[in-house]
PDB file of C-alpha atoms in Angstrom:
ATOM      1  CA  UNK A 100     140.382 142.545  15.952  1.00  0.00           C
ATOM      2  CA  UNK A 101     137.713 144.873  17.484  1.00  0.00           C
ATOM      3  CA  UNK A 102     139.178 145.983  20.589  1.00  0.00           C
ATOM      4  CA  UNK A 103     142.818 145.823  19.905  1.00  0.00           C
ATOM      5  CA  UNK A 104     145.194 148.953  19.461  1.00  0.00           C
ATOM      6  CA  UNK A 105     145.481 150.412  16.083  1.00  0.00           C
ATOM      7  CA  UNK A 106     149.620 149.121  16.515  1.00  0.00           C
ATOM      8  CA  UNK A 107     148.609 145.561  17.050  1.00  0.00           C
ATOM      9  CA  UNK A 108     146.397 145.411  14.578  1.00  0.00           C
ATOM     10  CA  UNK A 109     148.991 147.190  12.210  1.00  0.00           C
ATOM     11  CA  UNK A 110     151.507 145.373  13.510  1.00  0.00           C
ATOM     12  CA  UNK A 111     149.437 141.943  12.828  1.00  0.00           C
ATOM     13  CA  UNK A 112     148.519 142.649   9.157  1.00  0.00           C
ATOM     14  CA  UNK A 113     152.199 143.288   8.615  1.00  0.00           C
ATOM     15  CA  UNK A 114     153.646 140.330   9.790  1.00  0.00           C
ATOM     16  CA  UNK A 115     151.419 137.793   8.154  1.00  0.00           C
ATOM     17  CA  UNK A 116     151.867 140.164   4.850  1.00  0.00           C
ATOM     18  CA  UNK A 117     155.326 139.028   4.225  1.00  0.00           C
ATOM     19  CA  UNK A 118     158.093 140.162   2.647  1.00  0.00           C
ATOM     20  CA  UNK A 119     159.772 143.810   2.982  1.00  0.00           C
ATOM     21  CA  UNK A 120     156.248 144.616   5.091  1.00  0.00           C
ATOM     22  CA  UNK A 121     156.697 142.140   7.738  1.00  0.00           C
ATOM     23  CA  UNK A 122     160.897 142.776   8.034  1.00  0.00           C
ATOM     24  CA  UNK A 123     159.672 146.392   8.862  1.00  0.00           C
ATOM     25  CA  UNK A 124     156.704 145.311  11.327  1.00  0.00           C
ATOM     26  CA  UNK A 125     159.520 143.219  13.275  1.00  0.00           C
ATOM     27  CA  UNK A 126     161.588 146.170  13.606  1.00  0.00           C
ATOM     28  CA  UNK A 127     158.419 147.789  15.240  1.00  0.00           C
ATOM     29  CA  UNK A 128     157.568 145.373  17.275  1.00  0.00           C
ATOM     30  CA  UNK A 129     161.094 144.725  18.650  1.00  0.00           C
ATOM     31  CA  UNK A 130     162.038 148.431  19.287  1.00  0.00           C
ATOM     32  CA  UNK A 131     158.612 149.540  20.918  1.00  0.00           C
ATOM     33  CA  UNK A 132     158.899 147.082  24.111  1.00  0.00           C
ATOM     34  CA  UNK A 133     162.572 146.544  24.446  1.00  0.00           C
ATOM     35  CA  UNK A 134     162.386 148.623  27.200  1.00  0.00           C
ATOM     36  CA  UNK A 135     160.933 145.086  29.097  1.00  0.00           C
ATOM     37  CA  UNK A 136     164.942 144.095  29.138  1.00  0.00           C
ATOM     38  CA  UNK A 137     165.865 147.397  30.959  1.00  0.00           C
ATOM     39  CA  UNK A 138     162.707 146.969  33.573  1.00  0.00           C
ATOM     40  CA  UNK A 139     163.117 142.981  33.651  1.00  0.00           C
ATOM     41  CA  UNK A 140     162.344 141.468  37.099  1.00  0.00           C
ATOM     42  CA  UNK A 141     165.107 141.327  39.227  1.00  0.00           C
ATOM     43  CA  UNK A 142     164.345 138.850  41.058  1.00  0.00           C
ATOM     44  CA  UNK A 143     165.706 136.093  38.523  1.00  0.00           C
ATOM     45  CA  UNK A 144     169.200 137.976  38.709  1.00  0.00           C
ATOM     46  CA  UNK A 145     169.959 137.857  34.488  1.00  0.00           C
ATOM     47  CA  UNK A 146     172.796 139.503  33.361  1.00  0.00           C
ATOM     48  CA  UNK A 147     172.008 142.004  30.665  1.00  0.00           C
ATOM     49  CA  UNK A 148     173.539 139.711  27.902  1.00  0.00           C
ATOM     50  CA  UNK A 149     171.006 136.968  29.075  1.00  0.00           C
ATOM     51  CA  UNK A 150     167.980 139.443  29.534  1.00  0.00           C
ATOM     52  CA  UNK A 151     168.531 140.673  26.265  1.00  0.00           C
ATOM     53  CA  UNK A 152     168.634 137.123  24.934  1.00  0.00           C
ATOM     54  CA  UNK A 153     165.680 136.030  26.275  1.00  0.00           C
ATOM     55  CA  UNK A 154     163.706 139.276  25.038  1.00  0.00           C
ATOM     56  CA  UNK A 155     164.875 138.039  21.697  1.00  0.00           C
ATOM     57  CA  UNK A 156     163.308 134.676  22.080  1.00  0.00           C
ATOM     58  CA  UNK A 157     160.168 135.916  23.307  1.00  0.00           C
ATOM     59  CA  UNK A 158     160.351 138.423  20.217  1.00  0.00           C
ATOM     60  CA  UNK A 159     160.576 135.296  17.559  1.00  0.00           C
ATOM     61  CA  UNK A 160     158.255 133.306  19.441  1.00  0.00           C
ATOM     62  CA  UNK A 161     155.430 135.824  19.348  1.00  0.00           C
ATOM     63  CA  UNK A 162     156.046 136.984  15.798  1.00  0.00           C
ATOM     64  CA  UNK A 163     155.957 133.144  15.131  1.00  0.00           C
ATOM     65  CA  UNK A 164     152.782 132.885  16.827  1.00  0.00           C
ATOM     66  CA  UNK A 165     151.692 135.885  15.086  1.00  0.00           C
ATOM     67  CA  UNK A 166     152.396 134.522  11.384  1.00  0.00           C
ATOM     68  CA  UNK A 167     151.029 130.942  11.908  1.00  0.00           C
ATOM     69  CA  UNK A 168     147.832 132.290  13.731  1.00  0.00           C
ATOM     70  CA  UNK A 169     148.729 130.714  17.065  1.00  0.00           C
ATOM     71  CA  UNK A 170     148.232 133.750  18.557  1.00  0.00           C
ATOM     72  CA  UNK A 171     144.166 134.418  18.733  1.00  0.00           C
ATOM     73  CA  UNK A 172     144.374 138.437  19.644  1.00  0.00           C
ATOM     74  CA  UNK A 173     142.679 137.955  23.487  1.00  0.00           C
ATOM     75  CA  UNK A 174     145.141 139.926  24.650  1.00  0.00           C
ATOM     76  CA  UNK A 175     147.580 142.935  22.800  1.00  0.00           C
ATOM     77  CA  UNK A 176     150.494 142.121  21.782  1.00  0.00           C
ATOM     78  CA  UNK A 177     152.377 143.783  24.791  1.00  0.00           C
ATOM     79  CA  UNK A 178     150.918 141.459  27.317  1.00  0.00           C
ATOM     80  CA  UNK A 179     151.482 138.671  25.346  1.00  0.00           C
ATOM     81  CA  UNK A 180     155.127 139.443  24.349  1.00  0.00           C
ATOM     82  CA  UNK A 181     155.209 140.544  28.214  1.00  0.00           C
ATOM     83  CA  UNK A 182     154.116 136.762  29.263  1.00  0.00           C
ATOM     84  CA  UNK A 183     156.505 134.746  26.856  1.00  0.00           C
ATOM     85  CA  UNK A 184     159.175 137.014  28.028  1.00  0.00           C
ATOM     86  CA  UNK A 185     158.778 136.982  31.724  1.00  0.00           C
ATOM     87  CA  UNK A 186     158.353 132.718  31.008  1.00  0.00           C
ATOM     88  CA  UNK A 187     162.281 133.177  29.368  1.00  0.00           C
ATOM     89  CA  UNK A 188     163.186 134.863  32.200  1.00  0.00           C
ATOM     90  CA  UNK A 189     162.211 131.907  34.258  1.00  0.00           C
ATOM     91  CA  UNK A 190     163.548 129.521  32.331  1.00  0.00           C
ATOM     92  CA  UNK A 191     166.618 131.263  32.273  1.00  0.00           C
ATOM     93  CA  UNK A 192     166.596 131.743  36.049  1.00  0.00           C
ATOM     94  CA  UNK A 193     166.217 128.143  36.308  1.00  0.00           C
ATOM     95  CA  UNK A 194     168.884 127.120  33.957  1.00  0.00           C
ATOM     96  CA  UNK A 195     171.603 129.749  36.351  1.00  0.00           C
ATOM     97  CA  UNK A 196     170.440 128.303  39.714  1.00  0.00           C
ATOM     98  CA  UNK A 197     169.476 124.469  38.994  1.00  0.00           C
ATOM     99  CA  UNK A 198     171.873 121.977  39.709  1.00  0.00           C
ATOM    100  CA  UNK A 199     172.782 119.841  36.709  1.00  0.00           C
ATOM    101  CA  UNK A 200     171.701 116.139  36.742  1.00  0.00           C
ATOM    102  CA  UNK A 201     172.486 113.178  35.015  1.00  0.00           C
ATOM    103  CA  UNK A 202     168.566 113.136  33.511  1.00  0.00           C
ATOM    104  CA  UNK A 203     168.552 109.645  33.125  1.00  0.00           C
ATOM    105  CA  UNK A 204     169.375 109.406  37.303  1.00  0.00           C
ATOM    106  CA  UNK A 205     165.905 111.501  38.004  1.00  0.00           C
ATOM    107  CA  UNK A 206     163.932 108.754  37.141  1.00  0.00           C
ATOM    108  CA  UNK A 207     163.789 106.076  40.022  1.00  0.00           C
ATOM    109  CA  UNK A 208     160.617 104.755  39.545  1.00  0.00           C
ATOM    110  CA  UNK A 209     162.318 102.810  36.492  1.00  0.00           C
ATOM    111  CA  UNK A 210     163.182  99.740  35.894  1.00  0.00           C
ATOM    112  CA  UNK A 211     166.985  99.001  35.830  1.00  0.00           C
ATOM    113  CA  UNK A 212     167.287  97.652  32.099  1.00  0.00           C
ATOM    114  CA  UNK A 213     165.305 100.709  31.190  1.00  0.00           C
ATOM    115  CA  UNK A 214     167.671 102.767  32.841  1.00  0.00           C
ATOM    116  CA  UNK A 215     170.212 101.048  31.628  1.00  0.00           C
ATOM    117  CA  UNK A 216     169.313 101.434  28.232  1.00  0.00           C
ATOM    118  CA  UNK A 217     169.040 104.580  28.434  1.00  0.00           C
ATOM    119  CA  UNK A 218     172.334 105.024  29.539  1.00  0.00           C
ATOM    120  CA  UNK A 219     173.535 102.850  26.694  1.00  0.00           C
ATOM    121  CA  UNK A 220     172.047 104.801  23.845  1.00  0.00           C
ATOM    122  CA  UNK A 221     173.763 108.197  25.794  1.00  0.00           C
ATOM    123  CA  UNK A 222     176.879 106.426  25.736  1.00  0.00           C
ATOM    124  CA  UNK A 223     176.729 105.642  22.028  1.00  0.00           C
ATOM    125  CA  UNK A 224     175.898 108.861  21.329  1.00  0.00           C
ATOM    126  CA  UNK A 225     173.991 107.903  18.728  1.00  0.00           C
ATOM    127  CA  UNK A 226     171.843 111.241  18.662  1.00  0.00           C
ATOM    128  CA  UNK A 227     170.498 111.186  15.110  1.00  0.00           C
ATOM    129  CA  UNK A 228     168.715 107.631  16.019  1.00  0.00           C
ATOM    130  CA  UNK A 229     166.896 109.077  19.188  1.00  0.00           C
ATOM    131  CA  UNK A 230     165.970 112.499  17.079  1.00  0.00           C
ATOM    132  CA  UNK A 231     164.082 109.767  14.459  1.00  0.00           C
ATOM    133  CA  UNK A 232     162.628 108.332  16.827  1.00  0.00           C
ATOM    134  CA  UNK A 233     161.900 111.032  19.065  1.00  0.00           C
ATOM    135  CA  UNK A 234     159.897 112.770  16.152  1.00  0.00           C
ATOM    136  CA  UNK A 235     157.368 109.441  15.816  1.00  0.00           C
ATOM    137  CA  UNK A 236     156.443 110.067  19.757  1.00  0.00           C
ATOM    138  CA  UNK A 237     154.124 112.369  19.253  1.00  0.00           C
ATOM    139  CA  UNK A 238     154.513 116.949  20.642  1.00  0.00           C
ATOM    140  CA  UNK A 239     153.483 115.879  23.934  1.00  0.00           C
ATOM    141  CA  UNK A 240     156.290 113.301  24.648  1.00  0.00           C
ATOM    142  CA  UNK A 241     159.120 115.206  22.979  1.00  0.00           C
ATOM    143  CA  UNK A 242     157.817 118.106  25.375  1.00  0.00           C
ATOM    144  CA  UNK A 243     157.805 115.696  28.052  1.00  0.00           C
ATOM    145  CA  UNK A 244     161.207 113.849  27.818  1.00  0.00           C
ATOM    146  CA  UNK A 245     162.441 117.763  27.089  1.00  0.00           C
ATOM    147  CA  UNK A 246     161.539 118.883  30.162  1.00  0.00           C
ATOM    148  CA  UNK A 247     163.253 115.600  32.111  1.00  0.00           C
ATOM    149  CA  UNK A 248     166.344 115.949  30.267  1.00  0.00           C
ATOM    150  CA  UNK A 249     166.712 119.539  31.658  1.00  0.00           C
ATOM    151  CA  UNK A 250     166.164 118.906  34.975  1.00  0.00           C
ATOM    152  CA  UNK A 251     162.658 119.877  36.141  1.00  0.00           C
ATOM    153  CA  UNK A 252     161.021 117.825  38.085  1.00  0.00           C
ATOM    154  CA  UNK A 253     157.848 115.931  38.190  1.00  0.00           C
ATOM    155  CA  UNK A 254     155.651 117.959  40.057  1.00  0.00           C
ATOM    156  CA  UNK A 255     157.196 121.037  37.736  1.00  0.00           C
ATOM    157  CA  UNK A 256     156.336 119.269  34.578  1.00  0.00           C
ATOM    158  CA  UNK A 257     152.652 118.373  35.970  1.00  0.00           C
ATOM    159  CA  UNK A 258     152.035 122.037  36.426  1.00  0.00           C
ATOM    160  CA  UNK A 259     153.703 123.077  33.095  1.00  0.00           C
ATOM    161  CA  UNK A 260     152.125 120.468  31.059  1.00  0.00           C
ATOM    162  CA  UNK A 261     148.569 120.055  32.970  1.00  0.00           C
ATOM    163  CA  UNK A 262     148.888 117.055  34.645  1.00  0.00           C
ATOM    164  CA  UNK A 263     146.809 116.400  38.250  1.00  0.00           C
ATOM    165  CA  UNK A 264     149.699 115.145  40.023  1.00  0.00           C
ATOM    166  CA  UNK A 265     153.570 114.745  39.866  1.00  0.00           C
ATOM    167  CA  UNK A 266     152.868 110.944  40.333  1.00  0.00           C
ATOM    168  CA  UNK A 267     150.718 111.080  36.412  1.00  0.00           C
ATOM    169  CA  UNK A 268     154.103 113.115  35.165  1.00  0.00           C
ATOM    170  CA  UNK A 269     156.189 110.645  36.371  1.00  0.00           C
ATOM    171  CA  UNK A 270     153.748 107.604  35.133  1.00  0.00           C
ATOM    172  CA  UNK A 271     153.717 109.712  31.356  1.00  0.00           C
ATOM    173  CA  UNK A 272     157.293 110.273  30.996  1.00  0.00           C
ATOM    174  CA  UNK A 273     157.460 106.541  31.762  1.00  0.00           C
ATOM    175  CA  UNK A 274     155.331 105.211  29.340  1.00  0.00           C
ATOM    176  CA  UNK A 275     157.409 107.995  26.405  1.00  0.00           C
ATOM    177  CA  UNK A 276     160.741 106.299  27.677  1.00  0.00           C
ATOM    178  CA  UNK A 277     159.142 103.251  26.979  1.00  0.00           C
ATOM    179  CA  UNK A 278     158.020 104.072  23.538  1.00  0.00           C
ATOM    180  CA  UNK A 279     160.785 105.249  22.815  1.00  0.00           C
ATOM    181  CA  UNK A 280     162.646 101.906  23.752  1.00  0.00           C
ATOM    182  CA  UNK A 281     160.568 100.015  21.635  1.00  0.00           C
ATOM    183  CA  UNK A 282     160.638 102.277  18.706  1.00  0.00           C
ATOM    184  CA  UNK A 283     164.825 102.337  18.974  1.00  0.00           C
ATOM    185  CA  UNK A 284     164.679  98.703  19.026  1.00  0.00           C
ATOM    186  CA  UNK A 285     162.303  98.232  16.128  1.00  0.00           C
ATOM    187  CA  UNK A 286     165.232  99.903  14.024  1.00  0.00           C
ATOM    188  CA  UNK A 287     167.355  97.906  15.038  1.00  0.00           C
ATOM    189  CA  UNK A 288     166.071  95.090  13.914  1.00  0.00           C
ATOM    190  CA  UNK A 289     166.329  93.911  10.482  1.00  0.00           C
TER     191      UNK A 289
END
């Protein structure tokens, strides 16, 4: 951790200690940048409640990060809670100001019986099935279909999940749907 502030690197070494050690560190961490929800950007227009709920996601995400070594140390811990929290913000902004879709409507590049089915397993409601199921896809399809079901769209998913072109986004989430078609129907059977 050459490099990094004496904080972080206490701050670090307390978190992935454990115990009555990392419950302190937390407290730390949380207090000594919660000024970020009092200088938040205004431009996404959060209320305070929502600021302050977004700071605490950011907060568990990094100390998550933190404990299971996702987080490498190329940048302190300030920027990085900065980042995650400014991404909340966003996300929050987006959530406030985008209009609500049926998800299964933003996808008219499918087939009707897919869409159909689609619609038939929302209908049923039959949640637990699709979480299953949803779980053998695979991180990058979960993340996908995520991101469809809360309205972005394709050429917002391309840029948050590295695809070249909306078009590939919309081709991917495709090909999950239809995995996850198959995979439903497999269960079905007996």
């Amino acid at each position: 951790m050459a490099g990094k502030s004496s904080f972080d690197q206490e701050i670090i070494r307390d978190l992935q200690l454990g115990g009555v050690v990392r419950e302190r560190a937390e407290y730390k961490l949380y207090r000594a940048y919660m000024y970020f929800v009092r200088e938040r950007p205004r431009k996404y227009r959060l209320s305070d409640e929502e600021a302050q709920d977004a700071y605490t996601e950011a907060f568990l995400a990094v100390t998550d990060h933190v404990v299971t070594g996702r987080f490498r140390g190329e940048s302190l811990l300030k920027t990085y809670l900065s980042r995650i929290f400014r991404n909340k913000c966003v996300d929050q902004h987006r959530k406030n100001t985008t209009r609500k879709v049926n998800w299964v409507d933003e996808f008219p590049e499918l087939p009707d019986d897919s869409r159909d089915f689609m619609r038939q397993l929302i209908g049923k409601e039959d949640l637990e099935k699709i979480r299953r199921q949803m779980e053998q896809l695979g991180d990058r399809c979960r993340e996908l279909l995520w991101l469809a079901a809360q309205a972005f769209s394709p050429g917002e998913i391309a840029e948050r999940m590295g695809f070249k072109t909306s078009r590939s986004a919309s081709s991917q989430r495709y090909k999950c749907l239809e995995r996850l078609k198959t995979l439903i129907s497999k269960e079905k059977q007996p």
